Amino acid sequence: MISRRKFILSGAAGVSALSLRGRVPVPDDKNTDIGTANKPVVIATWDFGVAANRAAWKVLKNGGRSLDAVEAGVRVPEADLKNVTVGKGGYPDRDGHVTLDACIMDEQGNCGSVAALEYIAHPISVARLVMEKTPHVMLVGEGALQFALDNGFKRENLLTPEAEKAWKEWLKEKKYQPIINIENTSFTTERLPGNEYNHDTIGMLALDATGNLSGACTTSGMAFKMRGRIGDSPIIGAGLYVDNEVGGATATGVGEEVIRTVGSFLVVELMRQGYPPEEACREAVVRIAKKKPDMAKQIQVGFLALNKEGEYGAFALQKGFSYAVCHRERQDLLIRGKSLY
Ligand code: GLY
């Protein structure tokens, strides 16, 4: 474990003065503490990351591989029918189809991804198989479904009665109006009774006992999206990126803006230059805000990062972003992420 100061100093050679200048000041900049954990450690976006981390921890605490941990972890919200933004139970597109996006990346830079996948409850496991069993990185739509079925995945209806009800409600106005921290619902009325989740993509990063990093990211995407719309989550470098020499990053929020900045890759490259995780996430958020200042005030984008030393951090455009941390001392830590606005 190394201190923040030491880390900055150790990476200082790579940080140009230019890149550290001109950042947009943030209101809650006083507290610059960052988290550090001895490996193994797993972190995940949003409140539902706590339950997901617990599943990942079962793998990590016994010396398991980070890749197995992140897959096991994100399968929890994928299976949670109350979660309207990930997996089965996710809100459908504007035509009523539940289409899922996911990607996974291991310590060797291998990666797999599926986009616009229908009828399969665990897209993350299909993404892993794309990585492990095909010469490709990404399969989409019909082809991804065919691949999943050929590999024994069960075809099932992913549209729950609750999600269908919400979709029919949305059809009355057909209005796209992202709500901060509820981007994936794009839903102008109250969330469904009994639905405790109002959040977004799960992105998870793990550092295992051997010091290897992996990541996973999975979502049902923006609710009531256009048919065929794909966000950042299945796109390597946007929704997720892992470089085992440096660290990993993942994103949540309005995927279009994450794609435009190749956000997760940017965060990892900033960490390579010596930025601590939180600072790297902040810089990526600031780039989004600089490009479209008016729009950035109305949407949420958050980044989460973990470096090779077990240091972690996050930063979001708006208040309300949370992330969960799990390591030997604390298995259920939930941290309120800092924000630009
Ligand atoms: N971040 C998830 C999406 O925009 O689809």
CSV table of C-alpha atoms in Angstrom, one decimal, residues 2 11 26-27 43 53 55 62 97 112 126 139 158-159 168 208 236 238 245 248 262 282 292-293 296 308 314:
chain,number,residue,atom,x,y,z
A,2,ILE,CA,1.3,3.5,-0.8
A,11,GLY,CA,3.7,9.1,-11.0
A,26,VAL,CA,-15.5,21.5,-7.5
A,27,PRO,CA,-17.6,22.6,-4.5
A,43,ILE,CA,-15.7,-1.9,-5.9
A,53,ASN,CA,-19.7,-7.0,-4.1
A,55,ALA,CA,-21.0,-12.2,-4.3
A,62,ASN,CA,-10.7,-17.6,-1.0
A,97,HIS,CA,-38.1,-5.1,-26.2
A,112,GLY,CA,-15.7,-9.8,-24.5
A,126,VAL,CA,-22.4,-14.4,-22.6
A,139,LEU,CA,-21.4,-9.9,-30.7
A,158,LEU,CA,-37.1,-10.6,-19.7
A,159,LEU,CA,-40.0,-8.1,-19.6
A,168,LYS,CA,-47.1,1.5,-21.3
A,208,ASP,CA,-7.5,-10.2,-6.5
A,236,ILE,CA,-14.5,-1.5,-24.3
A,238,ALA,CA,-16.1,3.6,-22.8
A,245,GLU,CA,-0.2,-2.6,-15.3
A,248,GLY,CA,-9.3,-0.3,-14.2
A,262,VAL,CA,-13.9,7.2,-24.4
A,282,ARG,CA,-12.7,14.0,-12.0
A,292,LYS,CA,-21.2,20.6,-23.4
A,293,PRO,CA,-21.5,22.7,-20.3
A,296,ALA,CA,-23.7,18.5,-18.5
A,308,LYS,CA,-3.0,-1.6,-9.1
A,314,ALA,CA,-14.9,8.0,-8.1
